[in-house]
Amino acid sequence: ARQRIEGLTRAQSKIELLFLALRTAAGVELSAANSGFSPPEIERLTAVKSELEPQGLAQTTGRGFRVTENGFLFINNLTERFIECLET
């Protein structure tokens, strides 16, 4: 049987990247050269991250940000917030 390979649009690829990166200890890289996100997307992601930091749900890393242990308790909601900021 032949398998059908489904391609992703650029927007879908960014969402998949974000979805996976949020679930790693390394987190999301925000370097425009390496992340795959545009400068306006990086600004929006950073704004959401900045809202979550005082609540102890996200923290800045050397290359971007990651979800904290407490943030992992709310990972689905946090992921949704980050994806929404990419879709605006």
PDB file of N, CA, C and O in Angstrom, residues 2 18 23 26 31 33 37 43 49-51 56 60-61 63 70-71 79-80 87:
ATOM      1  N   ARG A   2       0.484   2.216  -0.759  1.00  0.00           N
ATOM      2  CA  ARG A   2       1.236   3.470  -0.826  1.00  0.00           C
ATOM      3  C   ARG A   2       0.833   4.371   0.327  1.00  0.00           C
ATOM      4  O   ARG A   2      -0.334   4.497   0.660  1.00  0.00           O
ATOM      5  N   LEU A  18       6.798  25.126  17.550  1.00  0.00           N
ATOM      6  CA  LEU A  18       6.471  25.712  18.847  1.00  0.00           C
ATOM      7  C   LEU A  18       5.906  24.655  19.788  1.00  0.00           C
ATOM      8  O   LEU A  18       6.308  24.548  20.943  1.00  0.00           O
ATOM      9  N   ARG A  23       7.743  21.725  24.916  1.00  0.00           N
ATOM     10  CA  ARG A  23       7.749  20.514  25.728  1.00  0.00           C
ATOM     11  C   ARG A  23       9.145  19.961  25.978  1.00  0.00           C
ATOM     12  O   ARG A  23       9.292  18.849  26.455  1.00  0.00           O
ATOM     13  N   ALA A  26      15.082  22.466  26.694  1.00  0.00           N
ATOM     14  CA  ALA A  26      15.765  23.569  26.002  1.00  0.00           C
ATOM     15  C   ALA A  26      14.809  24.714  25.683  1.00  0.00           C
ATOM     16  O   ALA A  26      15.211  25.872  25.648  1.00  0.00           O
ATOM     17  N   SER A  31      16.187  33.284  18.330  1.00  0.00           N
ATOM     18  CA  SER A  31      17.113  33.942  17.422  1.00  0.00           C
ATOM     19  C   SER A  31      16.495  33.915  16.031  1.00  0.00           C
ATOM     20  O   SER A  31      16.163  32.851  15.512  1.00  0.00           O
ATOM     21  N   ALA A  33      17.708  34.188  13.194  1.00  0.00           N
ATOM     22  CA  ALA A  33      18.479  33.408  12.227  1.00  0.00           C
ATOM     23  C   ALA A  33      18.245  31.906  12.370  1.00  0.00           C
ATOM     24  O   ALA A  33      18.318  31.173  11.393  1.00  0.00           O
ATOM     25  N   PHE A  37      11.183  31.759  13.143  1.00  0.00           N
ATOM     26  CA  PHE A  37      10.151  32.765  13.383  1.00  0.00           C
ATOM     27  C   PHE A  37      10.619  34.116  12.846  1.00  0.00           C
ATOM     28  O   PHE A  37      11.797  34.442  12.897  1.00  0.00           O
ATOM     29  N   GLU A  43       8.696  39.005  18.521  1.00  0.00           N
ATOM     30  CA  GLU A  43       8.203  40.048  19.440  1.00  0.00           C
ATOM     31  C   GLU A  43       6.936  39.595  20.141  1.00  0.00           C
ATOM     32  O   GLU A  43       6.789  39.782  21.357  1.00  0.00           O
ATOM     33  N   LYS A  49       5.615  35.465  26.660  1.00  0.00           N
ATOM     34  CA  LYS A  49       6.560  34.938  27.653  1.00  0.00           C
ATOM     35  C   LYS A  49       6.701  35.906  28.818  1.00  0.00           C
ATOM     36  O   LYS A  49       6.698  35.508  29.977  1.00  0.00           O
ATOM     37  N   SER A  50       6.775  37.201  28.523  1.00  0.00           N
ATOM     38  CA  SER A  50       6.921  38.219  29.568  1.00  0.00           C
ATOM     39  C   SER A  50       5.698  38.281  30.478  1.00  0.00           C
ATOM     40  O   SER A  50       5.826  38.600  31.660  1.00  0.00           O
ATOM     41  N   GLU A  51       4.527  37.985  29.955  1.00  0.00           N
ATOM     42  CA  GLU A  51       3.306  37.926  30.785  1.00  0.00           C
ATOM     43  C   GLU A  51       3.342  36.722  31.717  1.00  0.00           C
ATOM     44  O   GLU A  51       2.803  36.770  32.824  1.00  0.00           O
ATOM     45  N   GLY A  56       5.551  32.700  37.195  1.00  0.00           N
ATOM     46  CA  GLY A  56       6.382  31.519  37.387  1.00  0.00           C
ATOM     47  C   GLY A  56       6.098  30.405  36.401  1.00  0.00           C
ATOM     48  O   GLY A  56       6.396  29.243  36.667  1.00  0.00           O
ATOM     49  N   THR A  60      13.249  32.980  30.942  1.00  0.00           N
ATOM     50  CA  THR A  60      14.173  33.300  29.867  1.00  0.00           C
ATOM     51  C   THR A  60      15.371  32.372  29.928  1.00  0.00           C
ATOM     52  O   THR A  60      15.847  32.025  31.005  1.00  0.00           O
ATOM     53  N   THR A  61      15.831  31.950  28.758  1.00  0.00           N
ATOM     54  CA  THR A  61      17.054  31.156  28.647  1.00  0.00           C
ATOM     55  C   THR A  61      18.049  31.959  27.819  1.00  0.00           C
ATOM     56  O   THR A  61      17.723  33.036  27.330  1.00  0.00           O
ATOM     57  N   ARG A  63      18.978  31.511  24.873  1.00  0.00           N
ATOM     58  CA  ARG A  63      18.587  31.606  23.467  1.00  0.00           C
ATOM     59  C   ARG A  63      17.121  31.953  23.245  1.00  0.00           C
ATOM     60  O   ARG A  63      16.706  32.144  22.115  1.00  0.00           O
ATOM     61  N   ASN A  70       6.283  24.509  36.969  1.00  0.00           N
ATOM     62  CA  ASN A  70       4.885  24.899  37.198  1.00  0.00           C
ATOM     63  C   ASN A  70       4.150  25.118  35.882  1.00  0.00           C
ATOM     64  O   ASN A  70       2.967  24.810  35.760  1.00  0.00           O
ATOM     65  N   GLY A  71       4.860  25.659  34.894  1.00  0.00           N
ATOM     66  CA  GLY A  71       4.254  25.876  33.582  1.00  0.00           C
ATOM     67  C   GLY A  71       3.815  24.584  32.922  1.00  0.00           C
ATOM     68  O   GLY A  71       2.800  24.552  32.216  1.00  0.00           O
ATOM     69  N   THR A  79       0.535  26.511  25.548  1.00  0.00           N
ATOM     70  CA  THR A  79       0.768  26.279  24.123  1.00  0.00           C
ATOM     71  C   THR A  79      -0.272  27.010  23.290  1.00  0.00           C
ATOM     72  O   THR A  79       0.050  27.655  22.291  1.00  0.00           O
ATOM     73  N   GLU A  80      -1.508  26.934  23.714  1.00  0.00           N
ATOM     74  CA  GLU A  80      -2.592  27.624  23.002  1.00  0.00           C
ATOM     75  C   GLU A  80      -2.351  29.140  22.953  1.00  0.00           C
ATOM     76  O   GLU A  80      -2.544  29.772  21.916  1.00  0.00           O
ATOM     77  N   GLU A  87      -0.815  33.427  15.241  1.00  0.00           N
ATOM     78  CA  GLU A  87      -1.893  33.494  14.248  1.00  0.00           C
ATOM     79  C   GLU A  87      -2.470  34.891  14.059  1.00  0.00           C
ATOM     80  O   GLU A  87      -3.319  35.094  13.219  1.00  0.00           O
TER      81      GLU A  87
END
